[in-house]
Short mmCIF file of C-alpha atoms and ligand atoms in Angstrom, two decimals:
data_model
loop_
_atom_site.label_atom_id
_atom_site.label_comp_id
_atom_site.label_asym_id
_atom_site.label_seq_id
_atom_site.Cartn_x
_atom_site.Cartn_y
_atom_site.Cartn_z
CA UNK K 1 -3.98 247.74 140.29
CA UNK K 2 -2.30 244.61 138.40
CA UNK K 3 1.21 243.93 138.22
CA UNK K 4 2.78 240.74 136.34
CA UNK K 5 6.72 239.78 135.62
CA UNK K 6 8.08 238.23 133.70
CA UNK K 7 11.31 236.77 135.37
CA UNK K 8 13.65 234.19 132.81
CA UNK K 9 16.72 233.42 134.08
CA UNK K 10 18.76 233.46 130.55
CA UNK K 11 20.43 230.06 130.60
CA UNK K 12 19.60 228.50 127.51
CA UNK K 13 17.45 229.43 124.86
CA UNK K 14 13.78 229.76 125.23
CA UNK K 15 11.31 227.28 124.76
CA UNK K 16 7.22 226.77 124.62
CA UNK K 17 7.14 226.78 127.93
CA UNK K 18 8.89 230.53 128.76
CA UNK K 19 6.42 231.44 125.98
CA UNK K 20 3.46 230.58 128.20
CA UNK K 21 4.55 231.76 130.90
CA UNK K 22 4.69 234.66 129.48
CA UNK K 23 2.10 235.25 127.83
CA UNK K 24 -0.49 234.35 130.96
CA UNK K 25 0.93 236.97 132.52
CA UNK K 26 0.76 239.76 130.00
CA UNK K 27 -2.80 238.57 129.70
CA UNK K 28 -3.62 238.99 133.27
CA UNK K 29 -1.87 242.82 133.85
CA UNK K 30 -3.17 243.77 130.37
CA UNK K 31 -6.49 242.25 131.00
CA UNK K 32 -7.30 245.39 133.03
CA UNK K 33 -4.99 247.54 132.00
CA UNK K 34 -2.19 246.49 134.71
CA UNK K 35 2.01 246.66 134.42
CA UNK K 36 3.67 243.82 132.68
CA UNK K 37 7.43 243.99 133.78
CA UNK K 38 10.00 241.84 131.89
CA UNK K 39 13.01 241.09 134.46
CA UNK K 40 16.44 239.13 133.86
CA UNK K 41 17.36 236.66 137.02
CA UNK K 42 21.00 236.53 136.05
CA UNK K 43 22.20 236.05 139.75
CA UNK K 44 23.60 232.38 138.49
CA UNK K 45 27.01 233.32 137.20
CA UNK K 46 26.95 229.66 136.16
CA UNK K 47 24.84 228.57 133.95
CA UNK K 48 24.78 232.34 132.73
CA UNK K 49 24.31 232.53 128.94
CA UNK K 50 25.13 236.14 127.86
CA UNK K 51 22.98 235.99 124.23
CA UNK K 52 20.63 234.73 125.38
CA UNK K 53 18.94 238.05 127.12
CA UNK K 54 18.56 239.29 123.97
CA UNK K 55 16.91 236.27 122.54
CA UNK K 56 14.48 236.22 125.82
CA UNK K 57 13.88 239.90 124.77
CA UNK K 58 13.05 239.41 121.09
CA UNK K 59 10.99 236.49 121.66
CA UNK K 60 8.70 238.56 124.45
CA UNK K 61 8.73 241.53 121.39
CA UNK K 62 8.34 239.35 118.77
CA UNK K 63 5.52 238.24 120.04
CA UNK K 64 3.90 240.95 120.16
CA UNK K 65 4.07 241.38 124.05
CA UNK K 66 5.58 245.04 125.30
CA UNK K 67 7.08 245.09 128.74
CA UNK K 68 6.34 248.61 130.47
CA UNK K 69 9.27 247.86 132.87
CA UNK K 70 12.47 246.45 132.59
CA UNK K 71 15.42 245.13 135.25
CA UNK K 72 18.66 243.15 135.47
CA UNK K 73 19.13 241.33 138.70
CA UNK K 74 22.89 241.35 137.90
CA UNK K 75 23.12 244.84 137.49
CA UNK K 76 20.58 245.00 140.92
CA UNK K 77 22.49 243.97 142.86
CA UNK K 78 25.51 246.13 142.16
CA UNK K 79 23.81 248.04 144.78
CA UNK K 80 23.97 246.07 147.82
CA UNK K 81 20.61 245.95 147.94
CA UNK K 82 20.17 241.93 148.40
CA UNK K 83 23.24 241.97 150.51
CA UNK K 84 22.08 244.48 152.84
CA UNK K 85 18.25 242.66 153.15
CA UNK K 86 20.69 239.88 153.83
CA UNK K 87 22.59 240.94 156.81
CA UNK K 88 19.53 242.44 158.37
CA UNK K 89 17.66 239.35 158.48
CA UNK K 90 20.61 237.99 159.81
CA UNK K 91 21.03 240.33 162.51
CA UNK K 92 17.55 239.98 163.68
CA UNK K 93 17.90 235.45 163.61
CA UNK K 94 15.81 234.58 160.74
CA UNK K 95 19.20 233.81 159.13
CA UNK K 96 23.05 232.83 159.78
CA UNK K 97 25.76 232.91 158.62
CA UNK K 98 27.58 229.65 157.10
CA UNK K 99 30.82 228.58 155.62
CA UNK K 100 30.36 225.26 154.66
CA UNK K 101 32.11 225.19 150.68
CA UNK K 102 29.87 225.50 147.76
CA UNK K 103 30.68 222.64 146.57
CA UNK K 104 27.81 220.98 149.92
CA UNK K 105 25.74 222.42 147.51
CA UNK K 106 23.18 219.92 145.74
CA UNK K 107 22.41 223.13 143.32
CA UNK K 108 21.68 226.54 143.59
CA UNK K 109 20.29 227.58 146.60
CA UNK K 110 19.67 224.80 148.26
CA UNK K 111 21.01 222.60 150.52
CA UNK K 112 22.07 219.53 151.38
CA UNK K 113 21.26 218.62 154.65
CA UNK K 114 18.21 219.75 155.98
CA UNK K 115 19.44 221.76 159.37
CA UNK K 116 22.43 223.21 158.31
CA UNK K 117 25.74 222.61 160.06
CA UNK K 118 26.60 226.20 160.84
CA UNK K 119 23.20 227.53 161.64
CA UNK K 120 24.17 227.79 165.39
CA UNK K 121 28.12 228.58 165.42
CA UNK K 122 27.27 232.70 165.38
CA UNK K 123 30.09 233.23 161.96
CA UNK K 124 30.49 236.25 160.79
CA UNK K 125 30.71 235.84 157.78
CA UNK K 126 30.00 233.10 154.60
CA UNK K 127 27.50 232.95 152.76
CA UNK K 128 23.59 234.16 154.65
CA UNK K 129 21.47 230.53 154.33
CA UNK K 130 17.89 231.33 156.04
CA UNK K 131 16.96 229.43 159.36
CA UNK K 132 13.97 227.49 158.58
CA UNK K 133 11.86 227.31 162.57
CA UNK K 134 10.67 224.30 162.93
CA UNK K 135 7.25 222.61 163.32
CA UNK K 136 5.35 225.42 161.82
CA UNK K 137 2.37 225.52 158.75
CA UNK K 138 3.18 227.33 154.99
CA UNK K 139 0.58 227.75 153.60
CA UNK K 140 -0.56 229.93 150.46
CA UNK K 141 -3.49 230.20 148.16
CA UNK K 142 -2.74 229.35 144.46
CA UNK K 143 -4.56 231.10 142.43
CA UNK K 144 -4.35 228.73 139.77
CA UNK K 145 -4.98 225.49 141.00
CA UNK K 146 -7.42 227.29 143.41
CA UNK K 147 -6.76 225.67 146.61
CA UNK K 148 -4.27 225.91 149.33
CA UNK K 149 -1.15 224.45 149.94
CA UNK K 150 0.90 224.18 153.04
CA UNK K 151 4.58 222.77 153.94
CA UNK K 152 5.81 221.33 156.91
CA UNK K 153 8.52 223.25 157.77
CA UNK K 154 10.26 220.24 159.09
CA UNK K 155 10.88 218.87 155.80
CA UNK K 156 12.31 222.19 154.10
CA UNK K 157 15.99 222.77 154.42
CA UNK K 158 18.34 226.07 155.12
CA UNK K 159 18.16 227.57 151.97
CA UNK K 160 21.19 229.55 150.72
CA UNK K 161 19.69 232.86 149.70
CA UNK K 162 22.83 235.09 149.92
CA UNK K 163 26.57 233.60 147.96
CA UNK K 164 29.76 233.91 149.89
CA UNK K 165 32.33 236.60 148.66
CA UNK K 166 34.12 234.10 146.26
CA UNK K 167 30.76 234.07 143.95
CA UNK K 168 30.52 237.77 144.51
CA UNK K 169 27.86 237.86 147.75
CA UNK K 170 25.56 237.73 144.80
CA UNK K 171 21.85 236.61 145.74
CA UNK K 172 20.40 233.13 145.06
CA UNK K 173 16.53 233.49 142.91
CA UNK K 174 15.02 233.11 146.87
CA UNK K 175 15.71 236.30 147.75
CA UNK K 176 16.33 238.01 144.32
CA UNK K 177 12.93 236.67 143.00
CA UNK K 178 10.89 237.53 146.55
CA UNK K 179 13.14 241.14 147.50
CA UNK K 180 11.90 242.16 143.26
CA UNK K 181 8.72 241.13 143.59
CA UNK K 182 8.18 243.35 146.65
CA UNK K 183 9.95 246.45 145.14
CA UNK K 184 8.54 245.87 142.20
CA UNK K 185 5.26 245.90 143.33
CA UNK K 186 4.44 243.08 141.69
CA UNK K 187 0.76 241.68 142.67
CA UNK K 188 0.00 238.45 141.06
CA UNK K 189 3.69 235.88 140.27
CA UNK K 190 2.94 233.28 138.11
CA UNK K 191 5.53 230.88 136.83
CA UNK K 192 6.26 227.06 136.32
CA UNK K 193 5.40 223.99 138.38
CA UNK K 194 9.54 223.36 139.39
CA UNK K 195 9.23 226.04 141.06
CA UNK K 196 7.38 224.99 143.82
CA UNK K 197 10.07 223.42 146.24
CA UNK K 198 10.60 227.10 146.36
CA UNK K 199 7.70 228.56 147.71
CA UNK K 200 7.64 227.86 151.30
CA UNK K 201 10.97 229.07 151.08
CA UNK K 202 10.04 232.26 149.28
CA UNK K 203 7.06 232.72 151.90
CA UNK K 204 8.99 232.72 154.44
CA UNK K 205 12.22 235.69 153.27
CA UNK K 206 8.58 237.48 152.31
CA UNK K 207 7.11 237.42 156.29
CA UNK K 208 10.86 237.70 157.83
CA UNK K 209 11.50 240.71 155.07
CA UNK K 210 8.13 242.52 156.56
CA UNK K 211 6.41 242.32 153.28
CA UNK K 212 3.12 240.97 151.90
CA UNK K 213 3.55 237.78 149.61
CA UNK K 214 2.29 238.46 145.93
CA UNK K 215 -0.98 236.60 144.53
CA UNK K 216 1.00 233.17 143.27
CA UNK K 217 -0.08 231.00 140.57
CA UNK K 218 1.64 227.54 139.31
CA UNK K 219 1.54 226.53 136.10
CA UNK K 220 0.86 223.06 135.05
CA UNK K 221 3.73 220.92 133.37
CA UNK K 222 3.63 220.71 129.22
CA UNK K 223 3.57 216.77 128.14
CA UNK K 224 5.02 215.39 125.94
CA UNK K 225 2.72 212.80 124.07
CA UNK K 226 5.17 209.95 124.24
CA UNK K 227 4.48 210.94 128.25
CA UNK K 228 6.11 212.53 131.12
CA UNK K 229 7.31 215.99 130.94
CA UNK K 230 8.21 217.81 127.58
CA UNK K 231 11.72 218.21 127.23
CA UNK K 232 14.37 218.54 125.22
CA UNK K 233 15.19 214.87 124.66
CA UNK K 234 11.59 214.70 123.81
CA UNK K 235 11.56 217.52 120.77
CA UNK K 236 12.21 220.64 119.58
CA UNK K 237 10.25 223.05 122.42
CA UNK K 238 12.57 226.16 121.68
CA UNK K 239 10.80 228.76 119.70
CA UNK K 240 14.02 229.16 117.51
CA UNK K 241 13.82 225.40 116.35
CA UNK K 242 9.97 225.62 115.65
CA UNK K 243 10.45 228.44 114.08
CA UNK K 244 13.63 227.06 111.84
CA UNK K 245 10.63 223.56 110.71
CA UNK K 246 8.55 226.45 109.26
CA UNK K 247 6.33 227.74 111.95
CA UNK K 248 4.48 230.55 111.70
CA UNK K 249 4.66 233.43 115.09
CA UNK K 250 0.59 232.68 115.36
CA UNK K 251 0.48 229.65 115.00
CA UNK K 252 3.28 228.91 117.94
CA UNK K 253 1.35 232.03 120.40
CA UNK K 254 -1.96 230.74 119.74
CA UNK K 255 -1.18 226.88 120.21
CA UNK K 256 1.31 227.99 123.33
CA UNK K 257 -1.42 229.91 125.09
CA UNK K 258 -3.90 226.67 125.44
CA UNK K 259 -1.55 224.41 126.52
CA UNK K 260 -3.05 225.08 130.58
CA UNK K 261 -5.73 228.03 129.67
CA UNK K 262 -8.65 227.88 128.23
CA UNK K 263 -11.69 229.71 127.53
CA UNK K 264 -15.52 229.73 128.66
CA UNK K 265 -16.83 228.78 125.13
CA UNK K 266 -14.58 226.13 123.18
CA UNK K 267 -13.27 229.03 120.84
CA UNK K 268 -9.48 227.73 118.99
CA UNK K 269 -8.90 230.64 117.52
CA UNK K 270 -6.55 233.98 119.49
CA UNK K 271 -4.32 236.61 118.46
CA UNK K 272 -2.66 237.80 121.00
CA UNK K 273 -4.73 241.08 121.13
CA UNK K 274 -7.97 238.42 121.32
CA UNK K 275 -6.26 236.78 124.58
CA UNK K 276 -5.77 239.63 125.99
CA UNK K 277 -9.31 240.42 126.02
CA UNK K 278 -10.77 237.22 126.48
CA UNK K 279 -8.23 236.19 129.28
CA UNK K 280 -9.70 235.09 132.58
CA UNK K 281 -7.34 233.11 135.37
CA UNK K 282 -10.53 230.81 135.88
CA UNK K 283 -9.68 229.33 132.80
CA UNK K 284 -6.58 227.94 133.85
CA UNK K 285 -6.76 224.30 133.94
CA UNK K 286 -5.13 222.01 136.09
CA UNK K 287 -4.76 219.46 134.23
CA UNK K 288 -1.59 218.66 132.43
CA UNK K 289 -1.53 219.67 129.01
CA UNK K 290 -0.05 217.74 126.09
CA UNK K 291 2.25 218.83 123.53
CA UNK K 292 0.51 217.87 119.98
CA UNK K 293 2.58 218.52 117.40
CA UNK K 294 -1.22 217.74 114.79
CA UNK K 295 -2.80 220.32 116.66
CA UNK K 296 0.46 222.69 116.16
CA UNK K 297 0.69 221.81 112.71
CA UNK K 298 -3.44 222.60 112.17
CA UNK K 299 -2.63 225.79 113.29
CA UNK K 300 0.13 226.85 111.73
CA UNK K 301 -1.88 225.46 108.00
CA UNK K 302 -4.93 228.00 109.47
CA UNK K 303 -2.56 231.36 109.72
CA UNK K 304 -0.37 230.00 106.67
CA UNK K 305 -3.91 230.01 104.49
CA UNK K 306 -5.04 234.05 106.37
CA UNK K 307 -1.68 235.02 105.18
CA UNK K 308 -1.78 237.05 101.00
CA UNK K 309 0.29 235.32 98.86
CA UNK K 310 2.61 238.88 99.07
CA UNK K 311 3.56 237.73 102.30
CA UNK K 312 4.03 233.42 102.30
CA UNK K 313 6.25 234.36 99.26
CA UNK K 314 7.69 236.37 102.19
CA UNK K 315 7.97 234.14 104.12
CA UNK K 316 8.53 231.43 102.74
CA UNK K 317 11.77 232.63 100.50
CA UNK K 318 14.33 231.61 103.31
CA UNK K 319 12.76 227.49 102.68
CA UNK K 320 12.91 227.24 98.86
CA UNK K 321 15.61 225.57 97.35
CA UNK K 322 18.62 227.73 97.28
CA UNK K 323 18.67 230.59 94.65
CA UNK K 324 14.89 230.39 93.82
CA UNK K 325 14.37 232.11 91.56
CA UNK K 326 11.53 234.54 93.44
CA UNK K 327 9.17 234.96 90.29
CA UNK K 328 9.10 231.23 90.26
CA UNK K 329 8.21 231.74 93.92
CA UNK K 330 5.43 233.90 93.35
CA UNK K 331 3.44 231.78 90.84
CA UNK K 332 3.21 228.71 92.52
CA UNK K 333 2.52 230.30 96.24
CA UNK K 334 -1.63 229.96 95.38
CA UNK K 335 -0.67 226.00 94.46
CA UNK K 336 0.69 224.92 98.07
CA UNK K 337 -0.79 227.17 100.01
CA UNK K 338 -3.96 225.28 100.89
CA UNK K 339 -1.57 222.15 101.19
CA UNK K 340 1.26 222.65 103.13
CA UNK K 341 1.16 222.37 107.20
CA UNK K 342 4.84 224.31 107.50
CA UNK K 343 6.69 226.73 105.58
CA UNK K 344 9.41 224.06 105.64
CA UNK K 345 6.94 221.26 103.39
CA UNK K 346 7.26 223.99 99.89
CA UNK K 347 9.97 222.04 98.49
CA UNK K 348 8.98 218.94 99.49
CA UNK K 349 5.85 220.34 96.87
CA UNK K 350 7.13 222.28 94.43
CA UNK K 351 10.88 221.85 94.44
CA UNK K 352 10.30 220.02 90.89
CA UNK K 353 9.50 223.56 90.30
CA UNK K 354 13.45 225.01 90.50
CA UNK K 355 15.38 222.09 89.63
CA UNK K 356 15.84 218.71 88.09
CA UNK K 357 13.49 215.54 89.73
CA UNK K 358 15.00 212.63 90.14
CA UNK K 359 12.43 209.89 88.77
CA UNK K 360 12.04 206.61 89.77
CA UNK K 361 10.34 204.62 87.31
CA UNK K 362 9.44 201.85 89.02
CA UNK K 363 7.25 204.11 90.52
CA UNK K 364 4.80 204.68 86.91
CA UNK K 365 2.36 202.53 86.43
CA UNK K 366 0.26 200.93 83.38
CA UNK K 367 1.17 201.99 79.64
CA UNK K 368 3.35 204.10 80.86
CA UNK K 369 5.87 205.19 77.85
CA UNK K 370 3.26 204.99 75.93
CA UNK K 371 0.77 207.65 77.60
CA UNK K 372 4.31 209.84 78.02
CA UNK K 373 5.24 209.53 74.45
CA UNK K 374 1.89 210.50 73.01
CA UNK K 375 2.08 213.42 75.08
CA UNK K 376 4.85 214.59 74.23
CA UNK K 377 4.11 214.57 70.62
CA UNK K 378 0.82 216.50 71.79
CA UNK K 379 2.38 219.18 73.84
CA UNK K 380 5.06 219.57 71.57
CA UNK K 381 2.39 220.26 69.37
CA UNK K 382 0.51 222.77 71.86
CA UNK K 383 1.52 227.28 70.59
CA UNK K 384 -0.61 228.26 73.61
CA UNK K 385 0.93 226.64 77.22
CA UNK K 386 -1.41 227.48 79.66
CA UNK K 387 -3.14 225.30 81.52
CA UNK K 388 -6.74 225.49 80.44
CA UNK K 389 -4.44 224.29 76.24
CA UNK K 390 -3.30 221.74 78.27
CA UNK K 391 -5.56 220.12 80.10
CA UNK K 392 -8.32 220.42 76.84
CA UNK K 393 -5.18 219.05 74.42
CA UNK K 394 -4.61 216.05 77.27
CA UNK K 395 -8.04 215.49 77.72
CA UNK K 396 -8.42 214.64 74.22
CA UNK K 397 -6.20 212.38 73.67
CA UNK K 398 -6.76 210.54 77.04
CA UNK K 399 -9.56 209.75 75.43
CA UNK K 400 -8.99 209.16 72.02
CA UNK K 401 -6.67 206.37 74.34
CA UNK K 402 -9.40 204.84 76.22
CA UNK K 403 -6.47 205.52 79.14
CA UNK K 404 -7.90 205.95 82.70
CA UNK K 405 -7.53 209.73 83.29
CA UNK K 406 -6.25 209.20 87.06
CA UNK K 407 -2.74 206.81 85.70
CA UNK K 408 -1.92 209.42 83.26
CA UNK K 409 -1.81 211.71 85.05
CA UNK K 410 -0.02 209.74 87.53
CA UNK K 411 2.57 208.97 85.25
CA UNK K 412 2.58 212.61 83.73
CA UNK K 413 3.16 214.05 87.67
CA UNK K 414 5.68 211.20 88.04
CA UNK K 415 7.65 212.29 85.32
CA UNK K 416 7.63 215.91 85.42
CA UNK K 417 8.03 216.15 88.93
CA UNK K 418 9.69 212.81 90.22
CA UNK K 419 6.47 212.53 93.09
CA UNK K 420 3.20 211.31 93.70
CA UNK K 421 1.90 213.58 95.89
CA UNK K 422 2.65 217.83 93.99
CA UNK K 423 0.00 220.25 93.19
CA UNK K 424 -2.14 219.99 91.01
CA UNK K 425 -0.28 218.73 87.71
CA UNK K 426 -2.15 220.71 85.06
CA UNK K 427 -1.07 223.98 87.21
CA UNK K 428 2.26 222.58 87.74
CA UNK K 429 3.19 222.22 84.15
CA UNK K 430 2.00 225.33 82.88
CA UNK K 431 4.11 227.39 85.28
CA UNK K 432 6.83 225.11 84.50
CA UNK K 433 6.62 226.12 80.62
CA UNK K 434 6.56 223.92 77.64
CA UNK K 435 10.82 223.66 77.30
CA UNK K 436 10.97 222.20 80.67
CA UNK K 437 8.21 219.91 80.42
CA UNK K 438 9.28 218.71 77.16
CA UNK K 439 12.81 218.21 78.29
CA UNK K 440 11.82 216.17 81.10
CA UNK K 441 9.24 213.67 79.54
CA UNK K 442 12.26 213.01 77.01
CA UNK K 443 14.70 212.13 79.97
CA UNK K 444 11.55 209.16 80.82
CA UNK K 445 11.16 208.13 77.83
CA UNK K 446 15.28 207.42 77.08
N1 LIG M 501 13.65 232.77 136.59
C1 LIG M 501 13.04 231.61 136.92
C2 LIG M 501 13.10 231.00 136.01
O1 LIG M 501 14.38 231.08 134.91
C3 LIG M 501 11.41 231.83 137.28
C4 LIG M 501 10.65 231.60 138.81
C5 LIG M 501 9.74 232.99 138.35
O2 LIG M 501 9.23 233.29 138.04
O3 LIG M 501 9.63 233.22 139.95
O4 LIG M 501 12.27 230.09 135.69
#
C-alpha cells in the first residue's frame, strides 16, 4: 500500500511549490487507494510562524485534499523519540556530541566544517551530529528523475541531528523527517529540489537506524518567466495572494499540477478527482517548468465561464466596488463572464455601473458633440427602456445622419462609461437605466 506525506514547515505562507508537492503526494497515494499523511515539521523554532499551521491546513483542505493522518513534530518531540534515536546513534558510534556554539553552524542542521572538530572529543553532552564516514559512495534511485544519484561521502558535512539543551534538544529536519518517515511507514517521499543536499544525510540516518529508506523523488524547480527560480521577489506565488488577485482555486490547482507533470495525452483540464484518477508518476517531467501567468489567466477564464451566474455573483462580490448593490452585480454578470480573466478584472469592466465615471474628453472621436446631443434627444423620448428599443432607436439615428456606426457607439461608450473597453454598450445602457444614462450624456455635453 502506498503511503505518502506532505511535510511542510510552518515558516511562512504556502505558495505554489507547496501546493504542487502536496497535490503530487496526494495523487500518488490516492490513485491506488493509499494513505496521505499531513505532517507539520515545526522543529525549527526560530523560523516558526504560528499562524502558518492553520493556513497550511486550510490550503490542503480548501483544495479538496483530505489527510488520513495528521502529526505535529514538536508534539512528537515531547515524547523523547528523536532524542532517544540520536542517543542510540551516539552509542553505536554513528554520531557524536558537539559543543561548538550554535553560531558556528551555517544554518539549521548543517555544519560549518566538513569534519566537525568535536567528532573525536568523546563529549558526553551537547548537540548530536552525524559522523559521516570517509570514502563511501551514497546512492539512491530518484523516482521523479528516474535515475541513480550518487554522492561521495567525503563531500558531505557532519550535520546536526539533535540540537543542544538551550535549543530544547529538538531534532533537526534530518533526524525528524527520517525517523517519522519510517515510523509513519511512508513508502514514497516527494519534495522540492532544494532538499537534494539533505538526501545523502538522510540515507545514512536511515541506514544507521536500521531502516529501509522509502522511495525518494525530488521535484523540479519552478522557473520564473524572466529566468531563474521562482521566488517572492519575482512576483506573487503565495496561494493567498493569488486568490486575492482574483484567481479561482480550480484554476490555481489545474495550473499548478501541470508545472512538472503531464498526462500521456495532451489533456489540459483537470479537477482534483481527474488528476487522482489519471496520475502516473511516469508523467513527472525532468525539465524545469516555467510559471507562465498567461497560462494561469487562461485556466482562470475557463473556470470562470464554468460557473453558474449565481456562483459567479458570489465570487465577484468581494471584488466589486464597495457597497455595490448585489442585484446590480447580478444583472451585469452575463455581460462580463466571457470577458474577464480574473475576478479582480470586474471593476475595470463594470465599475461604471456603480459609480459616475470620470470622462477624459480627449478620447472622443469625430462629431461627438453632435452625436451625443442627438442621442440625448431620442433616448429621452424613449418610453420602453430595453436593449432592443435602445438599439433600434440609435440605429435609426445613425442611419438618418449617415454616421459611422463604430464611431457613434465609441463616443456613446466613452460618455456613459468613461472607458473604451466595456461590455456591449447597448446592453450596458439598458442595465444602467434611463435616468443615469441621460445624466451622463448631459454631463459630457456641458
Ligand atoms: N519540511 C520541509 C519543507 O518545509 C519538507 C521536506 C520534506 O518533505 O522532506 O519543505
